[in-house]
Coordinates of C-alpha atoms in Angstrom, one line a residue:
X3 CA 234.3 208.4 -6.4
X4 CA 231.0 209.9 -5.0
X5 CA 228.8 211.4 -7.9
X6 CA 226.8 214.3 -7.5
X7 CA 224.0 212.4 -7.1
X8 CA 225.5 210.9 -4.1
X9 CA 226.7 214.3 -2.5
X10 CA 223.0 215.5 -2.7
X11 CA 221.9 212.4 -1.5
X12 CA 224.1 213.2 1.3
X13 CA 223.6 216.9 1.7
X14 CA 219.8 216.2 2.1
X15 CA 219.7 213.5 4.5
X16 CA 222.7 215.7 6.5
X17 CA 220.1 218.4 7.0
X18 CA 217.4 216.4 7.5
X19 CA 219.0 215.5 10.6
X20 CA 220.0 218.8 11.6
X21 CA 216.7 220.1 11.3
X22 CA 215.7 217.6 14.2
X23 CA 218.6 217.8 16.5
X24 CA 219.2 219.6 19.4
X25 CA 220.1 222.9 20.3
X26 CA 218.1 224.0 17.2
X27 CA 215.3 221.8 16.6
X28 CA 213.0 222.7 14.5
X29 CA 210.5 219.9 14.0
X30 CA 207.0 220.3 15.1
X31 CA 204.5 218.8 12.7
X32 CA 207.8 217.7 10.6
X33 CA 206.3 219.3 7.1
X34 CA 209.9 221.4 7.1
X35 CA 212.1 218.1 7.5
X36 CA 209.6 216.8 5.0
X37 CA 210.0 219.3 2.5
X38 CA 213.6 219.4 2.6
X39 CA 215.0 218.0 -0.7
X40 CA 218.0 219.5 -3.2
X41 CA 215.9 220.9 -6.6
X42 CA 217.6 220.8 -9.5
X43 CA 217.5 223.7 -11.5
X44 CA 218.0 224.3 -15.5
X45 CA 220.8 226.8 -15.0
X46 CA 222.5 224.8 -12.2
X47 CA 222.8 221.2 -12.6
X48 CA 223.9 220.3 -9.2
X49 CA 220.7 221.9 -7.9
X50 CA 220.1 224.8 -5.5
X51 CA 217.0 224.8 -2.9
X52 CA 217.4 222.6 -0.3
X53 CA 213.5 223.1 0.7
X54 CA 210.4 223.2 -1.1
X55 CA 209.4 226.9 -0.7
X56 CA 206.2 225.8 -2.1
X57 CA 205.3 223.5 0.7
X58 CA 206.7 225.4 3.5
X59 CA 207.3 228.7 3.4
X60 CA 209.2 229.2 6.9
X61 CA 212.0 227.7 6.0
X62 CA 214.1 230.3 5.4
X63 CA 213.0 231.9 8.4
X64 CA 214.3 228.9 10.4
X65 CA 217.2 228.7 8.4
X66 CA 218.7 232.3 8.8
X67 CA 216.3 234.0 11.5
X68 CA 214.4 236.8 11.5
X69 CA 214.1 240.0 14.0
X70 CA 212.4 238.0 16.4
X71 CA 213.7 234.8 16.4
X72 CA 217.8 233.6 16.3
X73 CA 218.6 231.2 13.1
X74 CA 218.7 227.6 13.3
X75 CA 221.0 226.6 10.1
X76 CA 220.4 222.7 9.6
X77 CA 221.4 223.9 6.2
X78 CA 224.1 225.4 6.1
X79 CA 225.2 222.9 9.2
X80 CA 224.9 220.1 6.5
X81 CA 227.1 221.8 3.9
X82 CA 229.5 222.3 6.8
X83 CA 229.6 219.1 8.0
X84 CA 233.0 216.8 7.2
X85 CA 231.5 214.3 5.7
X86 CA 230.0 216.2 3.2
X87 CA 233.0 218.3 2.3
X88 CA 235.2 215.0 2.1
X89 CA 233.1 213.9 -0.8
X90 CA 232.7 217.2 -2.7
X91 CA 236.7 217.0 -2.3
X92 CA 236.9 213.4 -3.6
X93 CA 234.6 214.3 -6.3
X94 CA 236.2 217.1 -7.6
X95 CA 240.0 215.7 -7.0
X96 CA 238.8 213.0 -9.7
X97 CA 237.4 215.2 -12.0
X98 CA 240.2 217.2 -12.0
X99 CA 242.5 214.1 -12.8
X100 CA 240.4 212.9 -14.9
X101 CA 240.3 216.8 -17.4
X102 CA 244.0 216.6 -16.7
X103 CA 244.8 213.2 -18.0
X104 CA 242.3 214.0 -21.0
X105 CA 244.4 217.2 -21.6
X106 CA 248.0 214.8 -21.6
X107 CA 246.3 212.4 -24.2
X108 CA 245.1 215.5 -26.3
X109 CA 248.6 216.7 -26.4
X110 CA 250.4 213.6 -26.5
X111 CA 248.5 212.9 -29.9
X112 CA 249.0 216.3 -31.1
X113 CA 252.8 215.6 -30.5
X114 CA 253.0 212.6 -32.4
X115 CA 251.3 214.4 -35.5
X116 CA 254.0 216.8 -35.4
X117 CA 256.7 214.7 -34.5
X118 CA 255.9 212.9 -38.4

């Protein structure tokens, strides 16, 4: 079962790659593909920015566009990508069996109480 360690892991190296591919490469001194790196965040544990903002500011630009220029989504390309939504499946197919089997326990031994 991937952790969600592993699917940001994944996710980052994912777009990494996209952000050097063609049609819509966007690597010229490489500081974006550089910067690009899932954050965690205090209110969101499996993290949220995908690029330093800090570093480089443009990357938002690349990733949706602007007036003047078309978008060029190695981000949400990533996300998109099979591979990546396979593991967030496998992940959270286990973690759902796992809560489930913890609920039968809980009410198997709740059952036996009464059953006294």
């Amino acid at each position: 079962m991937p952790t969600l360690n592993d699917i940001q892991q994944k996710f980052q190296s994912l777009a990494k790659i996209n952000v050097q591919k063609k049609p819509n490469r966007a690597v010229a001194t490489g500081k974006l593909r550089d910067s690009i790196r899932v954050i965690k965040t205090r209110t969101n544990k499996a993290g949220g920015a995908i690029f330093d903002l800090k570093t480089v500011y443009y990357g938002v630009f690349v990733e949706m566009g602007t007036i003047n220029m078309p978008a060029r989504p190695f981000g949400q390309e990533a996300a998109d990508s099979k591979t990546l939504k396979k593991m967030v499946d496998d992940y959270f197919k286990a973690e759902v069996e796992l809560t489930l089997m913890a609920g039968v326990k809980e009410m198997d031994k709740r059952l036996k109480k009464y059953a006294k």
